[in-house]
């Protein structure tokens, strides 16, 4: 299904959209610089190259996954504004695409303001992706999106006061960290001090503030991949079929598409997606995370780039999330057609993990791929994305997502013999 919101409605949702006009499609040979070169950037590199673009993959460490397929590569500390500005100035790409969380936003702002290089996502999006407080205040206070009740605290004492006011259970999250990193669930007063220490120690950016959020009973969590492009008459937003997902412990993420929502919940999710991505602006794929309970939908987060839960689109859609992102940035047409229900299981480990040499790779793959309509992605290069590395992805399609999830789980179980 290919859902498109009305351009006039979108223009009314955010005033800045009125000045946006459609880009000229990028000519063959256009240079794209990717800031962040993990496994997802590797897939994005290939998507850009298939459309005739030349890709420069940049990251803070050598031999990153995307370095192996990019046309050129560079090793730069992405949070060093001077070093980042220097490599952008040297290469002078047409597009700079931020694919990592920890990037010097000031450098991107300066490049974007100059006007001769387009930056994706917008520098504002890049900054807010590392600022839960700013993003939540944008969503709840400025846009009026429904969210779970939340508070912010700058000390263990303030967090204690929040817990006394809000009651238990309460989820505590760092302001700037990867999803799930440094999070705790408070169920009694004695949990406050350990949760505070865990939260402020997480992430790569020191920050002595945390977010506390009421635990909302929900039916499921959903990623709504929202693609923003700019047409002749203004911004256009399209949606992929909803993707359900859940974390299995700390080392596996399961996702499937489609996740069935009631008509009212689907409309609410699309409204939330359109409003938040129009506020952030730019072109590309946005992973809008929402919590669903019956017909009620709550905004949870937005990631202005392809993300893990969207890996299922490698098999479920005609165009994967990476192809959609590349097309939108290059000013090309997109569609969100789902060709089959599908599921994925992503396995993780610490950044220093290595595959076991005990199992026979060919034998394991033979067993895994014997599952009907299955596929795999094994990640052999070091990937320091968000402090943990993706080891592999098990993929499967089926006539319905329940069967697809079972198939992906069987494939994933077999692949763990390699870990």
mmCIF file of N, CA, C and O in Angstrom, residues 323-418:
data_model
loop_
_atom_site.group_PDB
_atom_site.id
_atom_site.type_symbol
_atom_site.label_atom_id
_atom_site.label_comp_id
_atom_site.label_asym_id
_atom_site.label_seq_id
_atom_site.Cartn_x
_atom_site.Cartn_y
_atom_site.Cartn_z
ATOM 1 N N UNK A 323 17.135 1.904 -0.167
ATOM 2 C CA UNK A 323 16.816 2.410 -1.500
ATOM 3 C C UNK A 323 15.876 3.603 -1.426
ATOM 4 O O UNK A 323 16.014 4.572 -2.191
ATOM 5 N N UNK A 324 14.939 3.574 -0.500
ATOM 6 C CA UNK A 324 14.035 4.712 -0.309
ATOM 7 C C UNK A 324 14.802 5.946 0.147
ATOM 8 O O UNK A 324 14.563 7.068 -0.336
ATOM 9 N N UNK A 325 15.729 5.764 1.087
ATOM 10 C CA UNK A 325 16.514 6.881 1.606
ATOM 11 C C UNK A 325 17.366 7.493 0.495
ATOM 12 O O UNK A 325 17.396 8.725 0.332
ATOM 13 N N UNK A 326 18.033 6.646 -0.283
ATOM 14 C CA UNK A 326 18.882 7.138 -1.360
ATOM 15 C C UNK A 326 18.061 7.873 -2.421
ATOM 16 O O UNK A 326 18.440 8.963 -2.872
ATOM 17 N N UNK A 327 16.936 7.289 -2.809
ATOM 18 C CA UNK A 327 16.101 7.942 -3.826
ATOM 19 C C UNK A 327 15.587 9.291 -3.354
ATOM 20 O O UNK A 327 15.603 10.276 -4.106
ATOM 21 N N UNK A 328 15.100 9.344 -2.115
ATOM 22 C CA UNK A 328 14.553 10.603 -1.602
ATOM 23 C C UNK A 328 15.624 11.684 -1.559
ATOM 24 O O UNK A 328 15.386 12.835 -1.951
ATOM 25 N N UNK A 329 16.814 11.343 -1.094
ATOM 26 C CA UNK A 329 17.892 12.327 -1.012
ATOM 27 C C UNK A 329 18.313 12.797 -2.398
ATOM 28 O O UNK A 329 18.554 13.996 -2.616
ATOM 29 N N UNK A 330 18.359 11.898 -3.363
ATOM 30 C CA UNK A 330 18.768 12.263 -4.727
ATOM 31 C C UNK A 330 17.661 12.952 -5.514
ATOM 32 O O UNK A 330 17.866 13.331 -6.664
ATOM 33 N N UNK A 331 16.479 13.089 -4.919
ATOM 34 C CA UNK A 331 15.382 13.769 -5.604
ATOM 35 C C UNK A 331 14.653 12.903 -6.599
ATOM 36 O O UNK A 331 14.018 13.417 -7.532
ATOM 37 N N UNK A 332 14.714 11.570 -6.417
ATOM 38 C CA UNK A 332 14.050 10.639 -7.329
ATOM 39 C C UNK A 332 12.730 10.156 -6.742
ATOM 40 O O UNK A 332 12.493 10.257 -5.537
ATOM 41 N N UNK A 333 11.871 9.606 -7.589
ATOM 42 C CA UNK A 333 10.566 9.144 -7.129
ATOM 43 C C UNK A 333 10.717 7.903 -6.257
ATOM 44 O O UNK A 333 11.662 7.122 -6.409
ATOM 45 N N UNK A 334 9.778 7.718 -5.335
ATOM 46 C CA UNK A 334 9.797 6.571 -4.428
ATOM 47 C C UNK A 334 8.424 5.908 -4.429
ATOM 48 O O UNK A 334 7.426 6.518 -4.820
ATOM 49 N N UNK A 335 8.406 4.646 -4.003
ATOM 50 C CA UNK A 335 7.135 4.006 -3.693
ATOM 51 C C UNK A 335 7.361 3.102 -2.492
ATOM 52 O O UNK A 335 8.486 2.681 -2.212
ATOM 53 N N UNK A 336 6.293 2.829 -1.759
ATOM 54 C CA UNK A 336 6.399 2.044 -0.521
ATOM 55 C C UNK A 336 5.644 0.725 -0.645
ATOM 56 O O UNK A 336 5.079 0.227 0.329
ATOM 57 N N UNK A 337 5.644 0.153 -1.826
ATOM 58 C CA UNK A 337 4.893 -1.074 -2.083
ATOM 59 C C UNK A 337 5.484 -2.243 -1.301
ATOM 60 O O UNK A 337 6.680 -2.522 -1.384
ATOM 61 N N UNK A 338 4.663 -2.916 -0.517
ATOM 62 C CA UNK A 338 5.078 -4.128 0.168
ATOM 63 C C UNK A 338 4.742 -5.312 -0.725
ATOM 64 O O UNK A 338 3.601 -5.470 -1.153
ATOM 65 N N UNK A 339 5.728 -6.171 -0.978
ATOM 66 C CA UNK A 339 5.512 -7.291 -1.881
ATOM 67 C C UNK A 339 5.186 -8.579 -1.136
ATOM 68 O O UNK A 339 4.609 -9.497 -1.707
ATOM 69 N N UNK A 340 5.553 -8.658 0.150
ATOM 70 C CA UNK A 340 5.261 -9.864 0.917
ATOM 71 C C UNK A 340 5.392 -9.576 2.402
ATOM 72 O O UNK A 340 6.270 -8.806 2.806
ATOM 73 N N UNK A 341 4.541 -10.181 3.239
ATOM 74 C CA UNK A 341 4.806 -10.147 4.676
ATOM 75 C C UNK A 341 6.184 -10.751 4.937
ATOM 76 O O UNK A 341 6.613 -11.678 4.237
ATOM 77 N N UNK A 342 6.889 -10.220 5.937
ATOM 78 C CA UNK A 342 8.243 -10.698 6.211
ATOM 79 C C UNK A 342 8.586 -10.454 7.666
ATOM 80 O O UNK A 342 7.882 -9.731 8.383
ATOM 81 N N UNK A 343 9.675 -11.074 8.097
ATOM 82 C CA UNK A 343 10.178 -10.898 9.454
ATOM 83 C C UNK A 343 11.696 -10.923 9.427
ATOM 84 O O UNK A 343 12.315 -11.437 8.488
ATOM 85 N N UNK A 344 12.289 -10.356 10.477
ATOM 86 C CA UNK A 344 13.745 -10.333 10.608
ATOM 87 C C UNK A 344 14.114 -10.510 12.069
ATOM 88 O O UNK A 344 13.379 -10.085 12.964
ATOM 89 N N UNK A 345 15.242 -11.152 12.311
ATOM 90 C CA UNK A 345 15.849 -11.202 13.642
ATOM 91 C C UNK A 345 17.293 -10.758 13.507
ATOM 92 O O UNK A 345 18.052 -11.328 12.729
ATOM 93 N N UNK A 346 17.662 -9.720 14.278
ATOM 94 C CA UNK A 346 19.012 -9.180 14.252
ATOM 95 C C UNK A 346 19.710 -9.599 15.537
ATOM 96 O O UNK A 346 19.172 -9.414 16.634
ATOM 97 N N UNK A 347 20.900 -10.179 15.418
ATOM 98 C CA UNK A 347 21.688 -10.596 16.578
ATOM 99 C C UNK A 347 22.815 -9.604 16.803
ATOM 100 O O UNK A 347 23.433 -9.111 15.857
ATOM 101 N N UNK A 348 23.087 -9.316 18.090
ATOM 102 C CA UNK A 348 24.110 -8.344 18.460
ATOM 103 C C UNK A 348 25.105 -8.971 19.423
ATOM 104 O O UNK A 348 24.854 -10.000 20.040
ATOM 105 N N UNK A 349 26.231 -8.277 19.589
ATOM 106 C CA UNK A 349 27.188 -8.621 20.643
ATOM 107 C C UNK A 349 27.978 -7.361 20.942
ATOM 108 O O UNK A 349 27.801 -6.322 20.295
ATOM 109 N N UNK A 350 28.866 -7.424 21.922
ATOM 110 C CA UNK A 350 29.724 -6.288 22.216
ATOM 111 C C UNK A 350 30.583 -5.934 21.020
ATOM 112 O O UNK A 350 30.828 -6.745 20.127
ATOM 113 N N UNK A 351 31.086 -4.707 21.013
ATOM 114 C CA UNK A 351 31.845 -4.229 19.855
ATOM 115 C C UNK A 351 33.107 -5.046 19.592
ATOM 116 O O UNK A 351 33.609 -5.088 18.471
ATOM 117 N N UNK A 352 33.630 -5.725 20.638
ATOM 118 C CA UNK A 352 34.859 -6.491 20.456
ATOM 119 C C UNK A 352 34.611 -7.969 20.199
ATOM 120 O O UNK A 352 35.539 -8.782 20.190
ATOM 121 N N UNK A 353 33.340 -8.349 19.954
ATOM 122 C CA UNK A 353 33.019 -9.762 19.758
ATOM 123 C C UNK A 353 33.550 -10.251 18.417
ATOM 124 O O UNK A 353 33.676 -9.512 17.452
ATOM 125 N N UNK A 354 33.857 -11.521 18.366
ATOM 126 C CA UNK A 354 34.258 -12.160 17.102
ATOM 127 C C UNK A 354 33.461 -13.433 16.925
ATOM 128 O O UNK A 354 32.990 -14.031 17.883
ATOM 129 N N UNK A 355 33.311 -13.851 15.669
ATOM 130 C CA UNK A 355 32.588 -15.084 15.407
ATOM 131 C C UNK A 355 33.391 -16.289 15.868
ATOM 132 O O UNK A 355 34.618 -16.287 15.836
ATOM 133 N N UNK A 356 32.686 -17.304 16.282
ATOM 134 C CA UNK A 356 33.348 -18.531 16.704
ATOM 135 C C UNK A 356 33.903 -19.260 15.491
ATOM 136 O O UNK A 356 33.293 -19.284 14.430
ATOM 137 N N UNK A 357 35.082 -19.881 15.669
ATOM 138 C CA UNK A 357 35.653 -20.641 14.574
ATOM 139 C C UNK A 357 35.313 -22.117 14.653
ATOM 140 O O UNK A 357 35.822 -22.914 13.872
ATOM 141 N N UNK A 358 34.483 -22.499 15.628
ATOM 142 C CA UNK A 358 34.204 -23.917 15.842
ATOM 143 C C UNK A 358 33.203 -24.477 14.832
ATOM 144 O O UNK A 358 33.298 -25.635 14.448
ATOM 145 N N UNK A 359 32.229 -23.665 14.439
ATOM 146 C CA UNK A 359 31.178 -24.168 13.555
ATOM 147 C C UNK A 359 31.610 -24.089 12.095
ATOM 148 O O UNK A 359 32.397 -23.225 11.698
ATOM 149 N N UNK A 360 31.104 -24.999 11.308
ATOM 150 C CA UNK A 360 31.358 -25.017 9.870
ATOM 151 C C UNK A 360 30.391 -24.046 9.205
ATOM 152 O O UNK A 360 29.175 -24.267 9.203
ATOM 153 N N UNK A 361 30.923 -22.951 8.651
ATOM 154 C CA UNK A 361 30.082 -21.894 8.086
ATOM 155 C C UNK A 361 29.151 -22.442 7.011
ATOM 156 O O UNK A 361 27.948 -22.159 7.009
ATOM 157 N N UNK A 362 29.681 -23.221 6.087
ATOM 158 C CA UNK A 362 28.864 -23.728 4.996
ATOM 159 C C UNK A 362 27.755 -24.640 5.512
ATOM 160 O O UNK A 362 26.615 -24.587 5.038
ATOM 161 N N UNK A 363 28.056 -25.466 6.513
ATOM 162 C CA UNK A 363 27.043 -26.364 7.071
ATOM 163 C C UNK A 363 25.944 -25.580 7.765
ATOM 164 O O UNK A 363 24.753 -25.900 7.644
ATOM 165 N N UNK A 364 26.332 -24.542 8.508
ATOM 166 C CA UNK A 364 25.333 -23.726 9.206
ATOM 167 C C UNK A 364 24.447 -22.999 8.202
ATOM 168 O O UNK A 364 23.221 -22.958 8.340
ATOM 169 N N UNK A 365 25.044 -22.417 7.171
ATOM 170 C CA UNK A 365 24.246 -21.710 6.166
ATOM 171 C C UNK A 365 23.337 -22.676 5.412
ATOM 172 O O UNK A 365 22.192 -22.326 5.082
ATOM 173 N N UNK A 366 23.824 -23.858 5.134
ATOM 174 C CA UNK A 366 22.992 -24.855 4.461
ATOM 175 C C UNK A 366 21.746 -25.163 5.282
ATOM 176 O O UNK A 366 20.632 -25.223 4.749
ATOM 177 N N UNK A 367 21.937 -25.339 6.589
ATOM 178 C CA UNK A 367 20.799 -25.614 7.468
ATOM 179 C C UNK A 367 19.873 -24.413 7.566
ATOM 180 O O UNK A 367 18.650 -24.548 7.489
ATOM 181 N N UNK A 368 20.445 -23.209 7.719
ATOM 182 C CA UNK A 368 19.626 -22.002 7.881
ATOM 183 C C UNK A 368 18.799 -21.721 6.641
ATOM 184 O O UNK A 368 17.597 -21.426 6.714
ATOM 185 N N UNK A 369 19.426 -21.820 5.474
ATOM 186 C CA UNK A 369 18.745 -21.472 4.236
ATOM 187 C C UNK A 369 17.834 -22.578 3.730
ATOM 188 O O UNK A 369 17.128 -22.394 2.732
ATOM 189 N N UNK A 370 17.805 -23.697 4.428
ATOM 190 C CA UNK A 370 16.828 -24.742 4.095
ATOM 191 C C UNK A 370 15.431 -24.355 4.557
ATOM 192 O O UNK A 370 14.441 -24.931 4.101
ATOM 193 N N UNK A 371 15.342 -23.377 5.452
ATOM 194 C CA UNK A 371 14.041 -22.858 5.862
ATOM 195 C C UNK A 371 13.400 -22.149 4.677
ATOM 196 O O UNK A 371 14.046 -21.375 3.968
ATOM 197 N N UNK A 372 12.123 -22.408 4.443
ATOM 198 C CA UNK A 372 11.437 -21.846 3.279
ATOM 199 C C UNK A 372 11.498 -20.321 3.258
ATOM 200 O O UNK A 372 11.355 -19.663 4.296
ATOM 201 N N UNK A 373 11.733 -19.764 2.081
ATOM 202 C CA UNK A 373 11.706 -18.320 1.827
ATOM 203 C C UNK A 373 12.615 -17.549 2.773
ATOM 204 O O UNK A 373 12.289 -16.452 3.229
ATOM 205 N N UNK A 374 13.789 -18.099 3.067
ATOM 206 C CA UNK A 374 14.690 -17.474 4.026
ATOM 207 C C UNK A 374 15.878 -16.815 3.335
ATOM 208 O O UNK A 374 16.206 -17.109 2.187
ATOM 209 N N UNK A 375 16.521 -15.926 4.083
ATOM 210 C CA UNK A 375 17.729 -15.264 3.615
ATOM 211 C C UNK A 375 18.515 -14.843 4.849
ATOM 212 O O UNK A 375 17.965 -14.766 5.945
ATOM 213 N N UNK A 376 19.802 -14.562 4.673
ATOM 214 C CA UNK A 376 20.639 -14.143 5.800
ATOM 215 C C UNK A 376 21.574 -13.036 5.356
ATOM 216 O O UNK A 376 21.880 -12.877 4.165
ATOM 217 N N UNK A 377 22.037 -12.256 6.326
ATOM 218 C CA UNK A 377 23.131 -11.312 6.163
ATOM 219 C C UNK A 377 24.094 -11.561 7.317
ATOM 220 O O UNK A 377 23.710 -11.445 8.476
ATOM 221 N N UNK A 378 25.336 -11.906 6.996
ATOM 222 C CA UNK A 378 26.361 -12.078 8.014
ATOM 223 C C UNK A 378 27.320 -10.902 7.943
ATOM 224 O O UNK A 378 27.764 -10.522 6.855
ATOM 225 N N UNK A 379 27.654 -10.344 9.097
ATOM 226 C CA UNK A 379 28.478 -9.146 9.147
ATOM 227 C C UNK A 379 29.844 -9.512 9.701
ATOM 228 O O UNK A 379 29.986 -9.798 10.891
ATOM 229 N N UNK A 380 30.854 -9.527 8.839
ATOM 230 C CA UNK A 380 32.176 -9.972 9.240
ATOM 231 C C UNK A 380 33.120 -8.859 9.632
ATOM 232 O O UNK A 380 34.051 -9.062 10.388
ATOM 233 N N UNK A 381 32.891 -7.633 9.132
ATOM 234 C CA UNK A 381 33.790 -6.531 9.449
ATOM 235 C C UNK A 381 33.463 -5.949 10.821
ATOM 236 O O UNK A 381 32.328 -6.032 11.271
ATOM 237 N N UNK A 382 34.431 -5.324 11.481
ATOM 238 C CA UNK A 382 34.125 -4.682 12.768
ATOM 239 C C UNK A 382 33.127 -3.547 12.578
ATOM 240 O O UNK A 382 33.231 -2.770 11.636
ATOM 241 N N UNK A 383 32.144 -3.482 13.447
ATOM 242 C CA UNK A 383 31.117 -2.446 13.385
ATOM 243 C C UNK A 383 30.945 -1.891 14.792
ATOM 244 O O UNK A 383 30.421 -2.558 15.682
ATOM 245 N N UNK A 384 31.432 -0.673 15.006
ATOM 246 C CA UNK A 384 31.404 -0.087 16.338
ATOM 247 C C UNK A 384 30.176 0.799 16.541
ATOM 248 O O UNK A 384 30.143 1.650 17.419
ATOM 249 N N UNK A 385 29.156 0.598 15.741
ATOM 250 C CA UNK A 385 27.946 1.396 15.827
ATOM 251 C C UNK A 385 27.320 1.274 17.211
ATOM 252 O O UNK A 385 27.021 0.185 17.677
ATOM 253 N N UNK A 386 27.139 2.415 17.886
ATOM 254 C CA UNK A 386 26.409 2.495 19.148
ATOM 255 C C UNK A 386 26.952 1.542 20.211
ATOM 256 O O UNK A 386 26.239 1.080 21.096
ATOM 257 N N UNK A 387 28.253 1.248 20.154
ATOM 258 C CA UNK A 387 28.868 0.468 21.199
ATOM 259 C C UNK A 387 28.627 -1.029 21.134
ATOM 260 O O UNK A 387 29.099 -1.777 21.980
ATOM 261 N N UNK A 388 27.884 -1.481 20.173
ATOM 262 C CA UNK A 388 27.687 -2.915 19.994
ATOM 263 C C UNK A 388 27.663 -3.189 18.503
ATOM 264 O O UNK A 388 27.365 -2.308 17.701
ATOM 265 N N UNK A 389 27.948 -4.405 18.119
ATOM 266 C CA UNK A 389 27.990 -4.689 16.693
ATOM 267 C C UNK A 389 26.895 -5.673 16.319
ATOM 268 O O UNK A 389 26.501 -6.543 17.095
ATOM 269 N N UNK A 390 26.425 -5.495 15.105
ATOM 270 C CA UNK A 390 25.459 -6.432 14.537
ATOM 271 C C UNK A 390 26.227 -7.644 14.024
ATOM 272 O O UNK A 390 27.164 -7.511 13.253
ATOM 273 N N UNK A 391 25.808 -8.808 14.439
ATOM 274 C CA UNK A 391 26.483 -10.029 14.008
ATOM 275 C C UNK A 391 25.858 -10.619 12.755
ATOM 276 O O UNK A 391 26.544 -11.193 11.920
ATOM 277 N N UNK A 392 24.538 -10.486 12.645
ATOM 278 C CA UNK A 392 23.868 -11.040 11.476
ATOM 279 C C UNK A 392 22.379 -10.797 11.536
ATOM 280 O O UNK A 392 21.830 -10.444 12.580
ATOM 281 N N UNK A 393 21.743 -10.970 10.386
ATOM 282 C CA UNK A 393 20.298 -10.785 10.271
ATOM 283 C C UNK A 393 19.704 -12.014 9.596
ATOM 284 O O UNK A 393 20.179 -12.440 8.537
ATOM 285 N N UNK A 394 18.695 -12.570 10.228
ATOM 286 C CA UNK A 394 17.922 -13.661 9.633
ATOM 287 C C UNK A 394 16.650 -13.072 9.057
ATOM 288 O O UNK A 394 15.940 -12.325 9.739
ATOM 289 N N UNK A 395 16.343 -13.400 7.808
ATOM 290 C CA UNK A 395 15.183 -12.836 7.113
ATOM 291 C C UNK A 395 14.319 -13.961 6.562
ATOM 292 O O UNK A 395 14.827 -15.017 6.182
ATOM 293 N N UNK A 396 13.013 -13.721 6.519
ATOM 294 C CA UNK A 396 12.110 -14.709 5.919
ATOM 295 C C UNK A 396 10.837 -14.026 5.471
ATOM 296 O O UNK A 396 10.388 -13.050 6.082
ATOM 297 N N UNK A 397 10.251 -14.537 4.399
ATOM 298 C CA UNK A 397 8.934 -14.100 3.943
ATOM 299 C C UNK A 397 7.965 -15.266 4.093
ATOM 300 O O UNK A 397 8.356 -16.414 4.263
ATOM 301 N N UNK A 398 6.667 -14.941 4.027
ATOM 302 C CA UNK A 398 5.619 -15.956 4.175
ATOM 303 C C UNK A 398 4.292 -15.327 3.798
ATOM 304 O O UNK A 398 4.195 -14.101 3.641
ATOM 305 N N UNK A 399 3.240 -16.128 3.672
ATOM 306 C CA UNK A 399 1.924 -15.554 3.353
ATOM 307 C C UNK A 399 1.390 -14.626 4.445
ATOM 308 O O UNK A 399 0.540 -13.790 4.175
ATOM 309 N N UNK A 400 1.846 -14.787 5.694
ATOM 310 C CA UNK A 400 1.426 -13.880 6.752
ATOM 311 C C UNK A 400 2.596 -13.689 7.717
ATOM 312 O O UNK A 400 3.528 -14.511 7.771
ATOM 313 N N UNK A 401 2.593 -12.596 8.502
ATOM 314 C CA UNK A 401 3.746 -12.294 9.352
ATOM 315 C C UNK A 401 3.980 -13.309 10.461
ATOM 316 O O UNK A 401 5.112 -13.454 10.930
ATOM 317 N N UNK A 402 2.953 -14.016 10.902
ATOM 318 C CA UNK A 402 3.142 -15.016 11.965
ATOM 319 C C UNK A 402 4.049 -16.138 11.474
ATOM 320 O O UNK A 402 5.003 -16.546 12.158
ATOM 321 N N UNK A 403 3.779 -16.651 10.277
ATOM 322 C CA UNK A 403 4.628 -17.697 9.713
ATOM 323 C C UNK A 403 6.016 -17.145 9.414
ATOM 324 O O UNK A 403 7.035 -17.817 9.640
ATOM 325 N N UNK A 404 6.085 -15.909 8.919
ATOM 326 C CA UNK A 404 7.382 -15.297 8.623
ATOM 327 C C UNK A 404 8.223 -15.177 9.885
ATOM 328 O O UNK A 404 9.436 -15.431 9.865
ATOM 329 N N UNK A 405 7.603 -14.804 11.001
ATOM 330 C CA UNK A 405 8.346 -14.682 12.266
ATOM 331 C C UNK A 405 8.877 -16.035 12.713
ATOM 332 O O UNK A 405 10.015 -16.130 13.191
ATOM 333 N N UNK A 406 8.089 -17.071 12.549
ATOM 334 C CA UNK A 406 8.547 -18.404 12.930
ATOM 335 C C UNK A 406 9.732 -18.830 12.071
ATOM 336 O O UNK A 406 10.728 -19.378 12.577
ATOM 337 N N UNK A 407 9.657 -18.560 10.784
ATOM 338 C CA UNK A 407 10.752 -18.926 9.889
ATOM 339 C C UNK A 407 12.022 -18.150 10.232
ATOM 340 O O UNK A 407 13.125 -18.716 10.288
ATOM 341 N N UNK A 408 11.879 -16.830 10.461
ATOM 342 C CA UNK A 408 13.055 -16.018 10.790
ATOM 343 C C UNK A 408 13.681 -16.478 12.104
ATOM 344 O O UNK A 408 14.912 -16.493 12.250
ATOM 345 N N UNK A 409 12.850 -16.872 13.043
ATOM 346 C CA UNK A 409 13.360 -17.349 14.336
ATOM 347 C C UNK A 409 14.157 -18.640 14.162
ATOM 348 O O UNK A 409 15.208 -18.831 14.773
ATOM 349 N N UNK A 410 13.655 -19.534 13.302
ATOM 350 C CA UNK A 410 14.380 -20.790 13.048
ATOM 351 C C UNK A 410 15.722 -20.518 12.373
ATOM 352 O O UNK A 410 16.739 -21.133 12.711
ATOM 353 N N UNK A 411 15.737 -19.599 11.431
ATOM 354 C CA UNK A 411 16.994 -19.240 10.765
ATOM 355 C C UNK A 411 17.967 -18.631 11.775
ATOM 356 O O UNK A 411 19.151 -18.982 11.824
ATOM 357 N N UNK A 412 17.458 -17.711 12.602
ATOM 358 C CA UNK A 412 18.303 -17.037 13.587
ATOM 359 C C UNK A 412 18.888 -18.024 14.593
ATOM 360 O O UNK A 412 20.058 -17.950 14.963
ATOM 361 N N UNK A 413 18.074 -18.974 15.027
ATOM 362 C CA UNK A 413 18.551 -19.992 15.976
ATOM 363 C C UNK A 413 19.709 -20.793 15.383
ATOM 364 O O UNK A 413 20.707 -21.081 16.052
ATOM 365 N N UNK A 414 19.590 -21.122 14.103
ATOM 366 C CA UNK A 414 20.663 -21.848 13.440
ATOM 367 C C UNK A 414 21.928 -21.003 13.318
ATOM 368 O O UNK A 414 23.045 -21.489 13.561
ATOM 369 N N UNK A 415 21.769 -19.729 12.982
ATOM 370 C CA UNK A 415 22.937 -18.853 12.803
ATOM 371 C C UNK A 415 23.698 -18.653 14.103
ATOM 372 O O UNK A 415 24.915 -18.376 14.068
ATOM 373 N N UNK A 416 23.045 -18.790 15.240
ATOM 374 C CA UNK A 416 23.740 -18.576 16.507
ATOM 375 C C UNK A 416 24.811 -19.631 16.769
ATOM 376 O O UNK A 416 25.647 -19.461 17.655
ATOM 377 N N UNK A 417 24.806 -20.694 15.999
ATOM 378 C CA UNK A 417 25.892 -21.679 16.111
ATOM 379 C C UNK A 417 27.229 -21.086 15.690
ATOM 380 O O UNK A 417 28.287 -21.611 16.036
ATOM 381 N N UNK A 418 27.154 -19.973 14.935
ATOM 382 C CA UNK A 418 28.380 -19.311 14.493
ATOM 383 C C UNK A 418 28.928 -18.344 15.517
ATOM 384 O O UNK A 418 30.051 -17.859 15.379
#
